Amino acid sequence: AAVLLPLCSGTASADLGTVYYVDSVSGNDANSGKTESQPWKTITMASSVTYEPGDRILLKAGCVFNGVFTAKGSGTKDAPIVLGAYGDTASLGKPIIRSGEEKANLVYLRNLSGWTIENLEFTAPDGNCGIYVSAVEGTVVTDITVRGCDFHDIWNKPRPDHNGAYCPILLKATDRGSKICRVHLQDCDIYDCAFGIKTGGSNREMNPDHFISPEESYNSDFLFENIRLHNILHDGIILCAINGAVIRNCALINTSIRDDFYCAPLWSHHVCHSLIENCEIAGATNEKDGMA
């Protein structure tokens, strides 16, 4: 069967939308946030705004932002809303979003489309997710891009129960008619975490009341490329309920290194018309599943 090649999100044009700046050292939440000389200070302030297509929320290089970002507003394929960085990330480092809260979702997108998240670092030792994209109540979420991001120490310990995600990236659709389409994950490092990337959605086995057909019910058009996962305790990449996934040029090294329950570096469940190519998988030690 032919593989459905994902349609990737567009890039925000410089003349579209408003640019907002956030500087955790020199900023002030009483500022307008709309110039580098008048930046906001906290990610809480950045979470209070409903954004429009083409808007950009830029965090200053070298800064640490404590808290979580709950997104508001949707972009489009051609004018996504961008959560990214400004300044010299090469010398100062990527902006870090960090939380010490239990089961925190560092960036949460619920029923929102057209978002690009790039050039950021995420860590939450007791957190639930780095980036959580959720489609519920019959919503179709589209055009989500995550690129050039680093994720580490997001619940880097055995999971305490079966109810949390405990992973850097979660893409999950629930309820009849909900799904996520056109997702691009690119050039990301994921390490020292309980899990890697999880996806989920309606399927015949687990959601018989929601499932119609793969074409109508599954998430679709996912592209994961140049993703590097290492030192992952459990599953590296879980693909579930997707019609058309491409996993390309990815490395999963030393994943599935705990034996307390069944896991494997990269596996699929209710997935069709998909391709895995040019990937390296090594170092799994789990003996319950553990195969590449």
Short mmCIF file of C-alpha atoms in Angstrom, two decimals:
data_model
loop_
_atom_site.label_atom_id
_atom_site.label_comp_id
_atom_site.label_asym_id
_atom_site.label_seq_id
_atom_site.Cartn_x
_atom_site.Cartn_y
_atom_site.Cartn_z
CA ALA A 1 0.00 0.00 0.00
CA ALA A 2 1.19 3.51 -0.70
CA VAL A 3 2.49 5.52 2.19
CA LEU A 4 0.69 8.80 2.79
CA LEU A 5 3.40 11.47 2.97
CA PRO A 6 2.60 14.02 5.68
CA LEU A 7 1.74 17.58 4.84
CA CYS A 8 4.01 19.69 7.01
CA SER A 9 3.10 22.94 8.70
CA GLY A 10 4.07 26.21 7.13
CA THR A 11 6.41 28.87 8.50
CA ALA A 12 5.13 32.13 9.90
CA SER A 13 5.72 35.06 7.59
CA ALA A 14 7.53 38.08 9.04
CA ASP A 15 4.68 40.43 8.15
CA LEU A 16 1.96 38.34 9.77
CA GLY A 17 0.77 38.68 13.34
CA THR A 18 2.28 40.21 16.45
CA VAL A 19 5.60 39.31 18.04
CA TYR A 20 5.68 38.98 21.84
CA TYR A 21 8.94 38.84 23.80
CA VAL A 22 9.49 37.18 27.18
CA ASP A 23 12.65 37.69 29.27
CA SER A 24 12.70 36.03 32.70
CA VAL A 25 15.64 38.16 33.87
CA SER A 26 14.91 41.70 32.68
CA GLY A 27 11.23 41.50 31.78
CA ASN A 28 8.16 42.83 33.55
CA ASP A 29 4.64 41.50 33.15
CA ALA A 30 3.38 45.10 33.24
CA ASN A 31 5.21 45.73 29.94
CA SER A 32 3.46 45.49 26.57
CA GLY A 33 5.58 42.48 25.60
CA LYS A 34 5.60 43.69 22.00
CA THR A 35 9.22 44.90 21.74
CA GLU A 36 12.56 43.55 22.94
CA SER A 37 12.86 46.60 25.20
CA GLN A 38 9.43 45.94 26.78
CA PRO A 39 9.36 42.16 27.32
CA TRP A 40 7.12 40.22 29.66
CA LYS A 41 8.80 38.36 32.49
CA THR A 42 6.84 35.13 33.02
CA ILE A 43 5.43 32.32 30.98
CA THR A 44 2.27 32.72 33.05
CA MET A 45 1.76 36.12 31.45
CA ALA A 46 2.39 34.63 28.02
CA SER A 47 -0.31 32.05 28.76
CA SER A 48 -2.92 34.72 29.44
CA VAL A 49 -3.22 35.90 25.83
CA THR A 50 -5.38 34.40 23.08
CA TYR A 51 -3.15 34.42 20.00
CA GLU A 52 -4.01 34.93 16.34
CA PRO A 53 -2.59 33.32 13.18
CA GLY A 54 0.96 34.45 12.55
CA ASP A 55 1.64 35.60 16.12
CA ARG A 56 4.99 34.66 17.68
CA ILE A 57 5.81 34.22 21.36
CA LEU A 58 9.59 34.37 21.69
CA LEU A 59 11.48 33.43 24.86
CA LYS A 60 14.92 34.92 25.40
CA ALA A 61 17.97 32.72 24.90
CA GLY A 62 19.69 31.66 28.10
CA CYS A 63 16.65 32.31 30.29
CA VAL A 64 14.82 29.81 32.50
CA PHE A 65 11.03 30.05 32.65
CA ASN A 66 9.45 28.33 35.63
CA GLY A 67 5.87 27.28 35.11
CA VAL A 68 3.68 25.99 32.29
CA PHE A 69 2.34 27.44 29.06
CA THR A 70 -1.32 26.73 28.34
CA ALA A 71 -1.88 27.82 24.76
CA LYS A 72 -4.89 29.84 23.58
CA GLY A 73 -5.90 30.50 19.98
CA SER A 74 -5.27 28.68 16.71
CA GLY A 75 -3.08 29.44 13.75
CA THR A 76 -3.28 28.06 10.23
CA LYS A 77 -1.09 25.92 7.99
CA ASP A 78 0.31 29.01 6.26
CA ALA A 79 0.32 31.29 9.33
CA PRO A 80 1.00 29.16 12.40
CA ILE A 81 1.38 30.59 15.88
CA VAL A 82 5.02 30.15 16.87
CA LEU A 83 6.38 29.51 20.36
CA GLY A 84 10.12 29.90 19.98
CA ALA A 85 13.29 31.74 20.92
CA TYR A 86 15.09 35.00 20.28
CA GLY A 87 18.70 35.94 20.95
CA ASP A 88 21.90 33.93 20.60
CA THR A 89 20.89 30.38 21.46
CA ALA A 90 24.21 29.04 20.14
CA SER A 91 26.23 30.73 22.89
CA LEU A 92 23.61 31.36 25.60
CA GLY A 93 21.60 28.17 25.19
CA LYS A 94 18.00 27.56 24.30
CA PRO A 95 15.34 29.04 26.58
CA ILE A 96 14.33 26.47 29.20
CA ILE A 97 10.75 25.82 30.27
CA ARG A 98 10.86 24.07 33.62
CA SER A 99 8.40 23.02 36.29
CA GLY A 100 8.76 21.27 39.63
CA GLU A 101 5.03 20.61 39.88
CA GLU A 102 3.82 17.02 39.95
CA LYS A 103 2.28 15.89 36.65
CA ALA A 104 2.77 19.30 35.02
CA ASN A 105 2.27 19.68 31.25
CA LEU A 106 4.92 22.21 30.25
CA VAL A 107 3.16 23.20 27.01
CA TYR A 108 -0.50 22.22 26.63
CA LEU A 109 -2.49 22.57 23.41
CA ARG A 110 -6.12 21.51 23.77
CA ASN A 111 -8.26 21.55 20.60
CA LEU A 112 -5.86 24.03 18.96
CA SER A 113 -4.45 23.91 15.44
CA GLY A 114 -1.63 25.64 13.62
CA TRP A 115 1.13 25.77 16.24
CA THR A 116 4.90 25.58 15.74
CA ILE A 117 7.12 25.01 18.79
CA GLU A 118 10.82 25.39 18.11
CA ASN A 119 14.29 25.89 19.60
CA LEU A 120 13.30 25.35 23.24
CA GLU A 121 14.44 23.10 26.08
CA PHE A 122 12.01 21.30 28.39
CA THR A 123 12.52 19.68 31.78
CA ALA A 124 10.13 18.63 34.56
CA PRO A 125 11.43 16.00 37.00
CA ASP A 126 7.93 15.25 38.34
CA GLY A 127 6.04 16.33 35.23
CA ASN A 128 3.55 14.51 33.05
CA CYS A 129 4.42 15.93 29.60
CA GLY A 130 6.80 18.28 27.88
CA ILE A 131 4.36 19.03 25.06
CA TYR A 132 0.80 17.68 25.21
CA VAL A 133 -1.39 18.06 22.11
CA SER A 134 -4.97 17.00 22.85
CA ALA A 135 -7.98 16.65 20.55
CA VAL A 136 -11.27 16.03 22.36
CA GLU A 137 -15.02 16.45 21.94
CA GLY A 138 -15.02 15.71 18.21
CA THR A 139 -12.35 18.28 17.33
CA VAL A 140 -9.93 17.78 14.44
CA VAL A 141 -6.56 19.34 15.32
CA THR A 142 -4.24 20.08 12.38
CA ASP A 143 -0.79 21.42 11.52
CA ILE A 144 1.37 20.91 14.59
CA THR A 145 5.16 21.24 14.24
CA VAL A 146 7.82 20.66 16.90
CA ARG A 147 11.42 21.17 15.79
CA GLY A 148 14.84 21.83 17.22
CA CYS A 149 13.73 21.14 20.80
CA ASP A 150 15.47 19.28 23.63
CA PHE A 151 13.60 17.26 26.26
CA HIS A 152 15.23 15.71 29.32
CA ASP A 153 14.48 14.61 32.87
CA ILE A 154 10.75 14.48 32.39
CA TRP A 155 9.80 11.89 35.01
CA ASN A 156 13.09 10.00 34.70
CA LYS A 157 11.90 7.18 36.94
CA PRO A 158 9.46 4.26 36.73
CA ARG A 159 5.90 5.37 36.19
CA PRO A 160 3.80 5.14 39.37
CA ASP A 161 0.55 4.11 37.66
CA HIS A 162 -1.12 3.62 34.28
CA ASN A 163 -2.98 6.94 34.23
CA GLY A 164 -0.22 9.39 33.31
CA ALA A 165 1.77 10.03 30.18
CA TYR A 166 5.20 10.65 31.75
CA CYS A 167 6.64 11.51 28.36
CA PRO A 168 8.20 14.47 26.54
CA ILE A 169 5.67 14.51 23.68
CA LEU A 170 2.07 13.26 23.80
CA LEU A 171 -0.28 13.49 20.79
CA LYS A 172 -3.65 12.11 21.85
CA ALA A 173 -7.17 12.21 20.44
CA THR A 174 -10.15 11.04 22.48
CA ASP A 175 -13.91 10.97 21.88
CA ARG A 176 -15.76 10.11 18.68
CA GLY A 177 -14.66 12.24 15.74
CA SER A 178 -11.58 13.67 17.43
CA LYS A 179 -8.26 13.30 15.65
CA ILE A 180 -4.92 14.97 15.01
CA CYS A 181 -3.70 15.50 11.46
CA ARG A 182 -0.52 16.82 9.84
CA VAL A 183 2.10 16.58 12.57
CA HIS A 184 5.82 17.17 12.00
CA LEU A 185 8.41 16.39 14.68
CA GLN A 186 11.92 17.24 13.52
CA ASP A 187 15.47 17.56 14.87
CA CYS A 188 14.71 16.92 18.54
CA ASP A 189 16.80 15.35 21.32
CA ILE A 190 14.99 13.32 23.98
CA TYR A 191 16.96 11.78 26.82
CA ASP A 192 16.83 10.72 30.47
CA CYS A 193 13.05 10.30 30.55
CA ALA A 194 10.57 7.56 31.49
CA PHE A 195 9.17 7.44 27.92
CA GLY A 196 9.78 9.11 24.57
CA ILE A 197 6.93 9.97 22.19
CA LYS A 198 3.39 8.65 22.64
CA THR A 199 0.43 8.91 20.28
CA GLY A 200 -3.15 7.77 20.78
CA GLY A 201 -6.60 7.86 19.29
CA SER A 202 -9.78 5.94 18.55
CA ASN A 203 -9.43 2.37 17.34
CA ARG A 204 -11.67 -0.65 16.97
CA GLU A 205 -10.20 -2.57 19.90
CA MET A 206 -9.99 0.05 22.63
CA ASN A 207 -12.70 2.52 21.56
CA PRO A 208 -15.40 0.48 19.79
CA ASP A 209 -18.08 3.11 20.49
CA HIS A 210 -15.96 5.84 18.87
CA PHE A 211 -14.40 3.95 15.98
CA ILE A 212 -15.87 4.25 12.47
CA SER A 213 -13.02 3.41 10.09
CA PRO A 214 -9.28 4.10 9.82
CA GLU A 215 -9.94 6.85 7.27
CA GLU A 216 -12.51 8.60 9.46
CA SER A 217 -11.26 7.82 12.96
CA TYR A 218 -7.47 7.61 12.92
CA ASN A 219 -5.02 10.43 13.31
CA SER A 220 -3.29 11.04 9.98
CA ASP A 221 -0.15 12.31 8.26
CA PHE A 222 2.54 12.16 10.94
CA LEU A 223 6.20 12.73 10.05
CA PHE A 224 8.93 12.13 12.64
CA GLU A 225 12.45 12.76 11.34
CA ASN A 226 15.90 13.23 12.83
CA ILE A 227 14.67 12.45 16.34
CA ARG A 228 17.32 11.20 18.76
CA LEU A 229 16.18 9.27 21.85
CA HIS A 230 18.59 7.85 24.40
CA ASN A 231 18.47 6.64 27.99
CA ILE A 232 14.70 6.11 27.95
CA LEU A 233 13.42 3.78 30.68
CA HIS A 234 10.41 2.38 28.82
CA ASP A 235 8.97 2.77 25.28
CA GLY A 236 10.78 5.07 22.86
CA ILE A 237 8.08 5.79 20.25
CA ILE A 238 4.52 4.46 20.44
CA LEU A 239 2.38 4.83 17.30
CA CYS A 240 -1.33 4.28 17.84
CA ALA A 241 -4.39 4.90 15.66
CA ILE A 242 -2.58 6.60 12.76
CA ASN A 243 -3.30 6.46 9.04
CA GLY A 244 -0.09 7.53 7.32
CA ALA A 245 3.01 7.82 9.52
CA VAL A 246 6.61 8.22 8.37
CA ILE A 247 9.44 7.62 10.85
CA ARG A 248 12.70 8.57 9.16
CA ASN A 249 16.35 9.03 10.18
CA CYS A 250 15.69 8.48 13.88
CA ALA A 251 17.96 6.93 16.51
CA LEU A 252 16.66 5.10 19.58
CA ILE A 253 19.68 4.16 21.67
CA ASN A 254 19.35 2.57 25.11
CA THR A 255 15.59 2.72 25.30
CA SER A 256 13.42 0.08 27.03
CA ILE A 257 16.08 -0.41 29.68
CA ARG A 258 13.74 -1.34 32.55
CA ASP A 259 12.11 -4.72 33.04
CA ASP A 260 9.19 -3.83 35.33
CA PHE A 261 6.60 -4.11 32.56
CA TYR A 262 6.29 -4.78 28.84
CA CYS A 263 7.83 -2.18 26.52
CA ALA A 264 9.76 -1.86 23.25
CA PRO A 265 11.79 0.87 21.55
CA LEU A 266 9.41 1.51 18.63
CA TRP A 267 6.08 -0.18 18.09
CA SER A 268 2.73 0.42 16.44
CA HIS A 269 -0.85 -0.48 17.33
CA HIS A 270 -3.72 0.08 14.86
CA VAL A 271 -1.53 1.87 12.30
CA CYS A 272 -1.82 1.65 8.52
CA HIS A 273 -0.17 3.04 5.37
CA SER A 274 3.03 3.85 7.24
CA LEU A 275 6.78 3.68 6.75
CA ILE A 276 9.78 3.32 9.05
CA GLU A 277 13.11 3.84 7.29
CA ASN A 278 16.79 4.51 7.94
CA CYS A 279 16.48 4.27 11.72
CA GLU A 280 18.93 2.87 14.26
CA ILE A 281 17.74 1.01 17.35
CA ALA A 282 20.15 -0.49 19.87
CA GLY A 283 20.70 -1.15 23.54
CA ALA A 284 17.24 -2.22 24.69
CA THR A 285 17.48 -4.60 27.65
CA ASN A 286 13.82 -5.22 28.50
CA GLU A 287 13.19 -8.97 28.29
CA LYS A 288 9.39 -8.86 28.40
CA ASP A 289 9.18 -7.27 24.95
CA GLY A 290 12.28 -5.26 24.11
CA MET A 291 12.51 -6.02 20.37
CA ALA A 292 13.49 -3.16 18.07
#
